[in-house]
PDB file of C-alpha atoms in Angstrom:
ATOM      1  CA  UNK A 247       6.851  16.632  -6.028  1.00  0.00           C
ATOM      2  CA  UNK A 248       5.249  13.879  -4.238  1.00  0.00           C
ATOM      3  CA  UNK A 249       7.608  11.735  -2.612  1.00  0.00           C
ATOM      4  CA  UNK A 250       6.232   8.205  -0.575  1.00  0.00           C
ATOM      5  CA  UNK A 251       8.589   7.050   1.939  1.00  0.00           C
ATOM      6  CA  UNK A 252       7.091   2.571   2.601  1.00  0.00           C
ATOM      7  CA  UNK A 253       8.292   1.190   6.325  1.00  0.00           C
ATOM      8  CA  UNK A 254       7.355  -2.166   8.159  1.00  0.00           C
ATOM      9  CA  UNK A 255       8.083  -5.100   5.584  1.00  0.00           C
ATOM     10  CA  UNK A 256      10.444  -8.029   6.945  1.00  0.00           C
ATOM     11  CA  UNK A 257      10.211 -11.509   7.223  1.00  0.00           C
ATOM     12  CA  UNK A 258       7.833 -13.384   8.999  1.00  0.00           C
ATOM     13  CA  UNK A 259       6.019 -17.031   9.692  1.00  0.00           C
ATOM     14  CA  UNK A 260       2.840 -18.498   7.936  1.00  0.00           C
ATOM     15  CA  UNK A 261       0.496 -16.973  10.152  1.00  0.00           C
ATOM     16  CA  UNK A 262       2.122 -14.274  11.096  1.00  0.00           C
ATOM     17  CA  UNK A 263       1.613 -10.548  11.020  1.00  0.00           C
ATOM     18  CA  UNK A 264       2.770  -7.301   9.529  1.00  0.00           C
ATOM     19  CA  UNK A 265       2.086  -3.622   9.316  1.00  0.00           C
ATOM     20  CA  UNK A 266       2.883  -1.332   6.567  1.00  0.00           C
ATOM     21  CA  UNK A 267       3.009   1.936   6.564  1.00  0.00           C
ATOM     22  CA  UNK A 268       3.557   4.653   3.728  1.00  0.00           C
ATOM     23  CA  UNK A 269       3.881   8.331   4.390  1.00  0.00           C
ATOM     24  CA  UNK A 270       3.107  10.901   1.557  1.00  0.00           C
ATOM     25  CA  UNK A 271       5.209  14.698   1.802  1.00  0.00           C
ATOM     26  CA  UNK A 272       6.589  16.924  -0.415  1.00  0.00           C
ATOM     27  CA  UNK A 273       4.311  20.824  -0.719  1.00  0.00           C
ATOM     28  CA  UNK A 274       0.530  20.926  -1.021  1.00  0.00           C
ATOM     29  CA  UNK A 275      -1.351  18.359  -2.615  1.00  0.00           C
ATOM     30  CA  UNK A 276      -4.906  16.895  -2.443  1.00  0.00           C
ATOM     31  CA  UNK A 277      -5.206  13.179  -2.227  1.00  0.00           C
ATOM     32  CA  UNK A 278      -7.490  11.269  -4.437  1.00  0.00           C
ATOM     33  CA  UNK A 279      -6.611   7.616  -2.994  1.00  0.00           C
ATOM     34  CA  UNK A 280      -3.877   6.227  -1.767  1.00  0.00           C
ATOM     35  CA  UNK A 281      -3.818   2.294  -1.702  1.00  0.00           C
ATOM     36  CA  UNK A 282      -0.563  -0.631  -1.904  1.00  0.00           C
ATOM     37  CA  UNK A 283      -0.036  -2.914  -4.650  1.00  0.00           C
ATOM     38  CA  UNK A 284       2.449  -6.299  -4.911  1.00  0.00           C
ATOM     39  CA  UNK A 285       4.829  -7.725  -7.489  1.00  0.00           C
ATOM     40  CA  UNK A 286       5.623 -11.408  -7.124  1.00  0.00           C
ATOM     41  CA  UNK A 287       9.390 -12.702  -9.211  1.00  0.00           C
ATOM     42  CA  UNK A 288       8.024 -13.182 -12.491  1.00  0.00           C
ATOM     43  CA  UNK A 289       4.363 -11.534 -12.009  1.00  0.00           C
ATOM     44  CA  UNK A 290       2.885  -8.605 -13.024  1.00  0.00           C
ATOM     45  CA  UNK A 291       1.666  -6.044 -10.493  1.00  0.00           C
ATOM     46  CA  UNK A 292      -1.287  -6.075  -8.840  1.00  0.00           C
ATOM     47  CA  UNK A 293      -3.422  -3.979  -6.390  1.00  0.00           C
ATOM     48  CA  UNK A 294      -3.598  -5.382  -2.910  1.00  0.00           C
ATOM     49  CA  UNK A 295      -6.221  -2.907  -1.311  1.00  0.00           C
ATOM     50  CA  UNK A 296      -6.951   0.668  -1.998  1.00  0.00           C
ATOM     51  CA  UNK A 297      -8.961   3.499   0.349  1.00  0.00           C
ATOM     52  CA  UNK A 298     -10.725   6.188  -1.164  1.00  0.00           C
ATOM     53  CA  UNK A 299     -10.646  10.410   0.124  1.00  0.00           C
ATOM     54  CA  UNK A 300     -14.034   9.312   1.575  1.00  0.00           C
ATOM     55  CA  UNK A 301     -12.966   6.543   3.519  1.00  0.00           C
ATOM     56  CA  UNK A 302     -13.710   3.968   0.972  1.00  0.00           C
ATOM     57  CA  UNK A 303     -11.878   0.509   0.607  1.00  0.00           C
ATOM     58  CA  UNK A 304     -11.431  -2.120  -1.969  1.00  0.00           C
ATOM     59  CA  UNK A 305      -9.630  -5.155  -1.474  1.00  0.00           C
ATOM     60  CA  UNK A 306      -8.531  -7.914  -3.851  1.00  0.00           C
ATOM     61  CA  UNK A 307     -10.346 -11.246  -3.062  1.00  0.00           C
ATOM     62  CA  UNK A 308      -7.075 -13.137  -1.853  1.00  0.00           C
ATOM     63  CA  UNK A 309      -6.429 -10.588   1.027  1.00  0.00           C
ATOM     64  CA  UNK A 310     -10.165 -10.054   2.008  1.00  0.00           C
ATOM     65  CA  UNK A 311     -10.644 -10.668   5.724  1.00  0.00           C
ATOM     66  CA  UNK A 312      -7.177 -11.292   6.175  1.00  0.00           C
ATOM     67  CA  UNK A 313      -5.409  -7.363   5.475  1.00  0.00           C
ATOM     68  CA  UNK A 314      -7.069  -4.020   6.480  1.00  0.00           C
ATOM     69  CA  UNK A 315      -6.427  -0.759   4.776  1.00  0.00           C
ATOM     70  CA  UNK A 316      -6.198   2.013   7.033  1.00  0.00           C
ATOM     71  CA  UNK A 317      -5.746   5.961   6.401  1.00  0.00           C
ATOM     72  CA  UNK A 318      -4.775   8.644   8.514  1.00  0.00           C
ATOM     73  CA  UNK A 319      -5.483  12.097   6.825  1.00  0.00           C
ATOM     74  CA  UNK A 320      -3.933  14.483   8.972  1.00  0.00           C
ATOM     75  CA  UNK A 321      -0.576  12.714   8.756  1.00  0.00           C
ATOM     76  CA  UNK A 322      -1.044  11.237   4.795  1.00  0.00           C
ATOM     77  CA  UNK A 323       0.478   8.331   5.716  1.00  0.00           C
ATOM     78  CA  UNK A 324      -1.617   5.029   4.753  1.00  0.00           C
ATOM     79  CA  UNK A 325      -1.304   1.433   6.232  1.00  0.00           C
ATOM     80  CA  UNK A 326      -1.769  -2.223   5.620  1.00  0.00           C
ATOM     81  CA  UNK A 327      -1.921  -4.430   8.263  1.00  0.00           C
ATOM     82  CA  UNK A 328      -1.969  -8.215   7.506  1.00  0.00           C
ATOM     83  CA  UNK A 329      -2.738 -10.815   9.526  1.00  0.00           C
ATOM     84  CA  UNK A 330      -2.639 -14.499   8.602  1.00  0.00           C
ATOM     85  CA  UNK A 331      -0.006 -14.045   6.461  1.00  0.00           C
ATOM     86  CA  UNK A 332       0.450 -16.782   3.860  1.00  0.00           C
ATOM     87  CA  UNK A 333       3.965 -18.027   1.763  1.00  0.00           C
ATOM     88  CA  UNK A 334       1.744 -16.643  -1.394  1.00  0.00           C
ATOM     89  CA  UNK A 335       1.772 -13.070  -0.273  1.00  0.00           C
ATOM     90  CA  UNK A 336       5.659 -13.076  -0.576  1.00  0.00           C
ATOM     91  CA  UNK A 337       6.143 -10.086  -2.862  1.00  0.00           C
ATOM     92  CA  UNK A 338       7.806  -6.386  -2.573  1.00  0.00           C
ATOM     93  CA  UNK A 339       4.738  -4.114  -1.845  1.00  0.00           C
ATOM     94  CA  UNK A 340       4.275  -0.697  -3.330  1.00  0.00           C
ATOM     95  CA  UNK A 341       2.667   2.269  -2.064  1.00  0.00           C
ATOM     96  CA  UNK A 342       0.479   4.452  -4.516  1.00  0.00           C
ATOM     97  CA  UNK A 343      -1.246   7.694  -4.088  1.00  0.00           C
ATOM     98  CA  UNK A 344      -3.050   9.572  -6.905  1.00  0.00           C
ATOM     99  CA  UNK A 345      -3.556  13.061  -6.476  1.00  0.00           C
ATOM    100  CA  UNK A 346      -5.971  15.728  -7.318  1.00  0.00           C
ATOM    101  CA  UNK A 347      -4.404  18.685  -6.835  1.00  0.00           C
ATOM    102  CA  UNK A 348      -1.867  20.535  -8.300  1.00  0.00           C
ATOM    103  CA  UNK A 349      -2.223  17.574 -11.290  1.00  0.00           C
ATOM    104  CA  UNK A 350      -3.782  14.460 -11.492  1.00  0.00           C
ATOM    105  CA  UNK A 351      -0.912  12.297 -11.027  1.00  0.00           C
ATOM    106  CA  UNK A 352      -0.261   8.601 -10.052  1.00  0.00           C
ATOM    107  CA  UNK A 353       3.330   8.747  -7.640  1.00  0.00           C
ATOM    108  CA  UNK A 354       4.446   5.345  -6.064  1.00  0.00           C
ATOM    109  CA  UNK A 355       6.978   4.424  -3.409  1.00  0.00           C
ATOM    110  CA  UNK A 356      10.317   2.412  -3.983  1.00  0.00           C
ATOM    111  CA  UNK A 357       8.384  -0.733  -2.659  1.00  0.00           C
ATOM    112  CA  UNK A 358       8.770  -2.668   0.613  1.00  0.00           C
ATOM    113  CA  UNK A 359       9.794  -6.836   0.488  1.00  0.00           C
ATOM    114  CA  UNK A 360       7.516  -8.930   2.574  1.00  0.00           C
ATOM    115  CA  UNK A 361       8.795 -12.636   2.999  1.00  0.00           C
ATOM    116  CA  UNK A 362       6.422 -15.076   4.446  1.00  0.00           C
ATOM    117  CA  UNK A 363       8.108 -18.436   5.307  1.00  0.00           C
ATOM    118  CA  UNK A 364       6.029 -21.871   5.618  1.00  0.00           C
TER     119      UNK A 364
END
């Protein structure tokens, strides 16, 4: 079983920075993506940026230029660091890894708040 363990949220300034970091364990498994998601009170969830086996990154337009998905394979562990952090990306942030192997299977962490205070 795939267990995600989220570290580095907190509060911080308009402006400001952050780094997030989520680190996948638990027995042998292949890693499709891994990528971090945000839920707003009162919003549905949505995917911040994601980074693909090969390297490849997608980020949603409000973050572009501003966050950078980053992913180190030999420890699993993925990051998001943010920089010019705005009072709109206030939301708990969830790591999310699909796997290949043994099962294609979507696992997610137990979400990290960031607070970003004008």
């Amino acid at each position: 079983q795939v267990q995600l363990v989220e570290s580095g949220g907190g509060l911080v300034q308009a402006g400001g920075s952050l780094r997030l970091s989520c680190a996948a364990s638990g027995g042998f498994f292949t890693i499709n993506s891994m990528g971090w998601y945000r839920q707003a009170p009162g919003k549905q969830r949505d995917v911040v940026a994601s980074i693909s086996s090969g390297g490849g990154t997608n980020y949603a337009d409000s973050v572009k230029g501003r966050f950078t998905i980053a992913r180190d394979n030999v420890k699993n562990t993925v990051y998001l660091q943010m920089n010019s952090l705005k009072p709109e990306d206030t939301a708990v942030y969830y790591c999310n890894l699909i796997s290949d192997f043994p099962r294609k299977y979507s696992y997610w962490g137990q979400g990290t708040q960031v607070t970003v205070s004008s």
